[in-house]
CSV table of C-alpha atoms in Angstrom, one decimal:
chain,number,residue,atom,x,y,z
A,29,UNK,CA,51.1,146.3,120.8
A,30,UNK,CA,54.4,147.6,122.1
A,31,UNK,CA,57.2,145.1,122.2
A,32,UNK,CA,57.7,145.2,125.9
A,33,UNK,CA,57.8,142.5,128.5
A,34,UNK,CA,54.6,143.8,130.1
A,35,UNK,CA,52.6,143.9,126.9
A,36,UNK,CA,53.8,140.4,125.9
A,37,UNK,CA,52.9,139.0,129.3
A,38,UNK,CA,49.5,140.7,129.2
A,39,UNK,CA,48.7,139.3,125.8
A,40,UNK,CA,49.8,135.8,126.5
A,41,UNK,CA,48.0,135.7,129.8
A,42,UNK,CA,44.8,136.8,128.1
A,43,UNK,CA,45.1,133.6,126.1
A,44,UNK,CA,45.9,131.5,129.2
A,45,UNK,CA,49.5,130.9,128.6
A,46,UNK,CA,51.7,130.4,131.7
A,47,UNK,CA,54.5,132.9,131.5
A,48,UNK,CA,57.3,134.1,133.8
A,49,UNK,CA,59.3,137.2,133.1
A,50,UNK,CA,62.8,138.4,133.9
A,51,UNK,CA,63.6,142.1,133.4
A,52,UNK,CA,67.0,143.1,132.0
A,53,UNK,CA,69.8,143.8,134.4
A,54,UNK,CA,73.4,145.1,134.1
A,55,UNK,CA,74.7,141.6,133.6
A,56,UNK,CA,71.8,140.4,131.4
A,57,UNK,CA,71.1,143.3,129.0
A,58,UNK,CA,67.8,142.2,127.6
A,59,UNK,CA,64.3,141.5,128.9
A,60,UNK,CA,63.2,137.9,128.7
A,61,UNK,CA,60.2,135.7,129.3
A,62,UNK,CA,59.6,131.9,129.6
A,63,UNK,CA,56.3,130.6,128.1
A,64,UNK,CA,55.2,127.2,129.1
A,65,UNK,CA,53.7,125.5,126.0
A,66,UNK,CA,52.7,122.2,127.5
A,67,UNK,CA,54.2,118.7,127.5
A,68,UNK,CA,54.8,116.3,124.7
A,69,UNK,CA,53.5,112.7,124.6
A,70,UNK,CA,56.5,111.6,126.7
A,71,UNK,CA,55.9,114.2,129.4
A,72,UNK,CA,58.7,116.5,128.5
A,73,UNK,CA,58.1,120.3,129.0
A,74,UNK,CA,58.1,122.7,126.1
A,75,UNK,CA,59.3,126.1,127.2
A,76,UNK,CA,59.5,129.0,124.7
A,77,UNK,CA,62.2,131.5,125.6
A,78,UNK,CA,61.4,135.1,124.5
A,79,UNK,CA,64.1,137.8,124.5
A,80,UNK,CA,63.7,141.5,123.7
A,81,UNK,CA,66.7,143.5,122.7
A,82,UNK,CA,67.7,146.5,120.7
A,83,UNK,CA,70.1,147.0,117.9
A,84,UNK,CA,71.0,149.4,115.1
A,85,UNK,CA,71.1,149.1,111.4
A,86,UNK,CA,73.8,151.3,109.8
A,87,UNK,CA,72.5,153.8,107.3
A,88,UNK,CA,73.5,153.0,103.7
A,89,UNK,CA,74.2,156.6,103.0
A,90,UNK,CA,76.6,157.1,106.0
A,91,UNK,CA,73.9,159.0,107.9
A,92,UNK,CA,72.4,158.2,111.3
A,93,UNK,CA,72.0,154.5,112.1
A,94,UNK,CA,68.4,153.2,112.5
A,95,UNK,CA,67.5,151.9,116.0
A,96,UNK,CA,65.5,148.6,115.9
A,97,UNK,CA,63.9,146.4,118.5
A,98,UNK,CA,64.0,142.6,118.1
A,99,UNK,CA,61.8,139.8,119.5
A,100,UNK,CA,63.7,136.5,119.6
A,101,UNK,CA,61.8,133.3,120.0
A,102,UNK,CA,64.0,130.4,121.1
A,103,UNK,CA,63.2,126.8,122.1
A,104,UNK,CA,65.5,123.8,122.8
A,105,UNK,CA,64.1,120.5,121.5
A,106,UNK,CA,64.0,118.2,124.5
A,107,UNK,CA,66.7,115.7,123.5
A,108,UNK,CA,70.4,115.7,122.5
A,109,UNK,CA,72.0,114.8,119.2
A,110,UNK,CA,74.3,111.8,119.4
A,111,UNK,CA,77.7,112.9,118.2
A,112,UNK,CA,77.8,110.3,115.5
A,113,UNK,CA,74.4,111.6,114.2
A,114,UNK,CA,75.3,115.2,114.1
A,115,UNK,CA,76.0,115.4,110.4
A,116,UNK,CA,72.7,113.6,109.5
A,117,UNK,CA,70.8,116.0,111.8
A,118,UNK,CA,72.4,119.0,110.1
A,119,UNK,CA,71.4,117.6,106.7
A,120,UNK,CA,67.8,117.2,108.0
A,121,UNK,CA,67.9,120.8,109.3
A,122,UNK,CA,68.8,122.0,105.8
A,123,UNK,CA,66.0,119.9,104.2
A,124,UNK,CA,63.3,121.0,106.7
A,125,UNK,CA,64.3,124.7,106.8
A,126,UNK,CA,63.7,124.8,103.0
A,127,UNK,CA,60.1,123.7,103.5
A,128,UNK,CA,58.8,125.4,106.7
A,129,UNK,CA,57.2,128.8,106.7
A,130,UNK,CA,59.6,130.2,109.3
A,131,UNK,CA,63.0,128.4,108.7
A,132,UNK,CA,64.9,128.6,112.0
A,133,UNK,CA,66.0,125.2,113.0
A,134,UNK,CA,69.6,125.0,114.2
A,135,UNK,CA,72.1,122.8,116.1
A,136,UNK,CA,74.6,123.5,118.7
A,137,UNK,CA,77.9,121.8,117.8
A,138,UNK,CA,79.5,122.3,121.2
A,139,UNK,CA,76.6,120.9,123.3
A,140,UNK,CA,74.8,118.7,120.7
A,141,UNK,CA,71.5,120.5,121.1
A,142,UNK,CA,68.8,121.0,118.6
A,143,UNK,CA,66.8,124.3,118.7
A,144,UNK,CA,64.5,126.6,116.9
A,145,UNK,CA,65.6,130.2,116.9
A,146,UNK,CA,63.6,132.9,115.1
A,147,UNK,CA,64.0,136.7,115.5
A,148,UNK,CA,61.4,139.2,114.5
A,149,UNK,CA,62.6,142.8,113.7
A,150,UNK,CA,60.6,145.9,114.4
A,151,UNK,CA,61.6,149.4,113.3
A,152,UNK,CA,59.2,151.2,115.6
A,153,UNK,CA,59.2,148.8,118.7
A,154,UNK,CA,55.7,147.6,118.0
A,155,UNK,CA,54.1,144.4,116.6
A,156,UNK,CA,50.5,143.7,115.7
A,157,UNK,CA,49.0,141.5,118.4
A,158,UNK,CA,47.5,139.1,115.8
A,159,UNK,CA,50.9,138.8,114.2
A,160,UNK,CA,52.5,138.1,117.6
A,161,UNK,CA,50.0,135.4,118.4
A,162,UNK,CA,50.3,134.0,114.9
A,163,UNK,CA,54.1,133.9,115.3
A,164,UNK,CA,53.9,132.0,118.6
A,165,UNK,CA,51.3,129.6,117.0
A,166,UNK,CA,53.6,129.1,114.0
A,167,UNK,CA,56.5,128.2,116.2
A,168,UNK,CA,54.4,125.7,118.1
A,169,UNK,CA,53.0,124.3,114.8
A,170,UNK,CA,56.5,124.0,113.1
A,171,UNK,CA,57.9,122.2,116.2
A,172,UNK,CA,55.1,119.8,116.7
A,173,UNK,CA,55.0,119.0,113.0
A,174,UNK,CA,58.7,118.1,112.8
A,175,UNK,CA,59.8,116.8,116.2
A,176,UNK,CA,59.0,113.3,114.9
A,177,UNK,CA,61.5,113.8,112.1
A,178,UNK,CA,64.3,115.0,114.3
A,179,UNK,CA,64.2,112.7,117.3
A,180,UNK,CA,64.8,109.3,115.6
A,181,UNK,CA,67.7,110.7,113.6
A,182,UNK,CA,69.2,112.6,116.5
A,183,UNK,CA,69.1,109.7,118.8
A,184,UNK,CA,70.3,107.1,116.2
A,185,UNK,CA,67.1,105.1,116.1
A,186,UNK,CA,66.8,105.8,112.3
A,187,UNK,CA,69.2,107.1,109.7
A,188,UNK,CA,68.3,110.1,107.5
A,189,UNK,CA,68.4,107.9,104.4
A,190,UNK,CA,65.9,105.5,106.0
A,191,UNK,CA,63.6,108.3,106.8
A,192,UNK,CA,63.9,109.8,103.3
A,193,UNK,CA,63.2,106.3,101.9
A,194,UNK,CA,60.0,106.1,104.0
A,195,UNK,CA,58.9,109.6,102.9
A,196,UNK,CA,59.4,108.6,99.2
A,197,UNK,CA,57.3,105.4,99.8
A,198,UNK,CA,54.6,107.4,101.5
A,199,UNK,CA,54.6,110.0,98.7
A,200,UNK,CA,54.4,107.2,96.1
A,201,UNK,CA,51.5,105.5,97.9
A,202,UNK,CA,49.7,108.9,98.2
A,203,UNK,CA,50.2,109.6,94.5
A,204,UNK,CA,48.8,106.1,93.7
A,205,UNK,CA,45.8,106.7,95.9
A,206,UNK,CA,45.2,110.1,94.2
A,207,UNK,CA,45.3,108.4,90.8
A,208,UNK,CA,42.7,105.9,91.9
A,209,UNK,CA,40.4,108.6,93.1
A,210,UNK,CA,40.8,110.6,89.8
A,211,UNK,CA,40.1,107.5,87.7
A,212,UNK,CA,37.0,106.4,89.7
């Protein structure tokens, strides 16, 4: 599929996503779309922000630069980081980004926000539709799998060390259960 606002909208609507689009203007030089992903258990909206923009990669031999198209997938997590928790959340981001298939968690120091920000590059301005849908699905999966790790630390309900201790206890219990199964 072409990486255009229209093709992205058509593809997502075929799969019953709710989407609104905003074409680029002089003041906002990129096309964008907002995809409603649903609500979490507490009723907070999840909205994926898609941005399409162009850029160039300089040629290594000093020749003509290569034009590229980029699809940026961005979503704010629906809570703020308490200032005193910022360092712990950044440590958690580093830990989780090592283990997720698309490492793209980040934090905004100025506004204490937590976000996921992944950019897909395309040399020819196209993207396989299955790859696109898989990418959107992976973003949803990564977020839903790790929101429960971030929120308690970000809001100060649990320290990162407490969370890591619980994870180690869980891993030890799981290992013990596996040993029992193997010995049975």
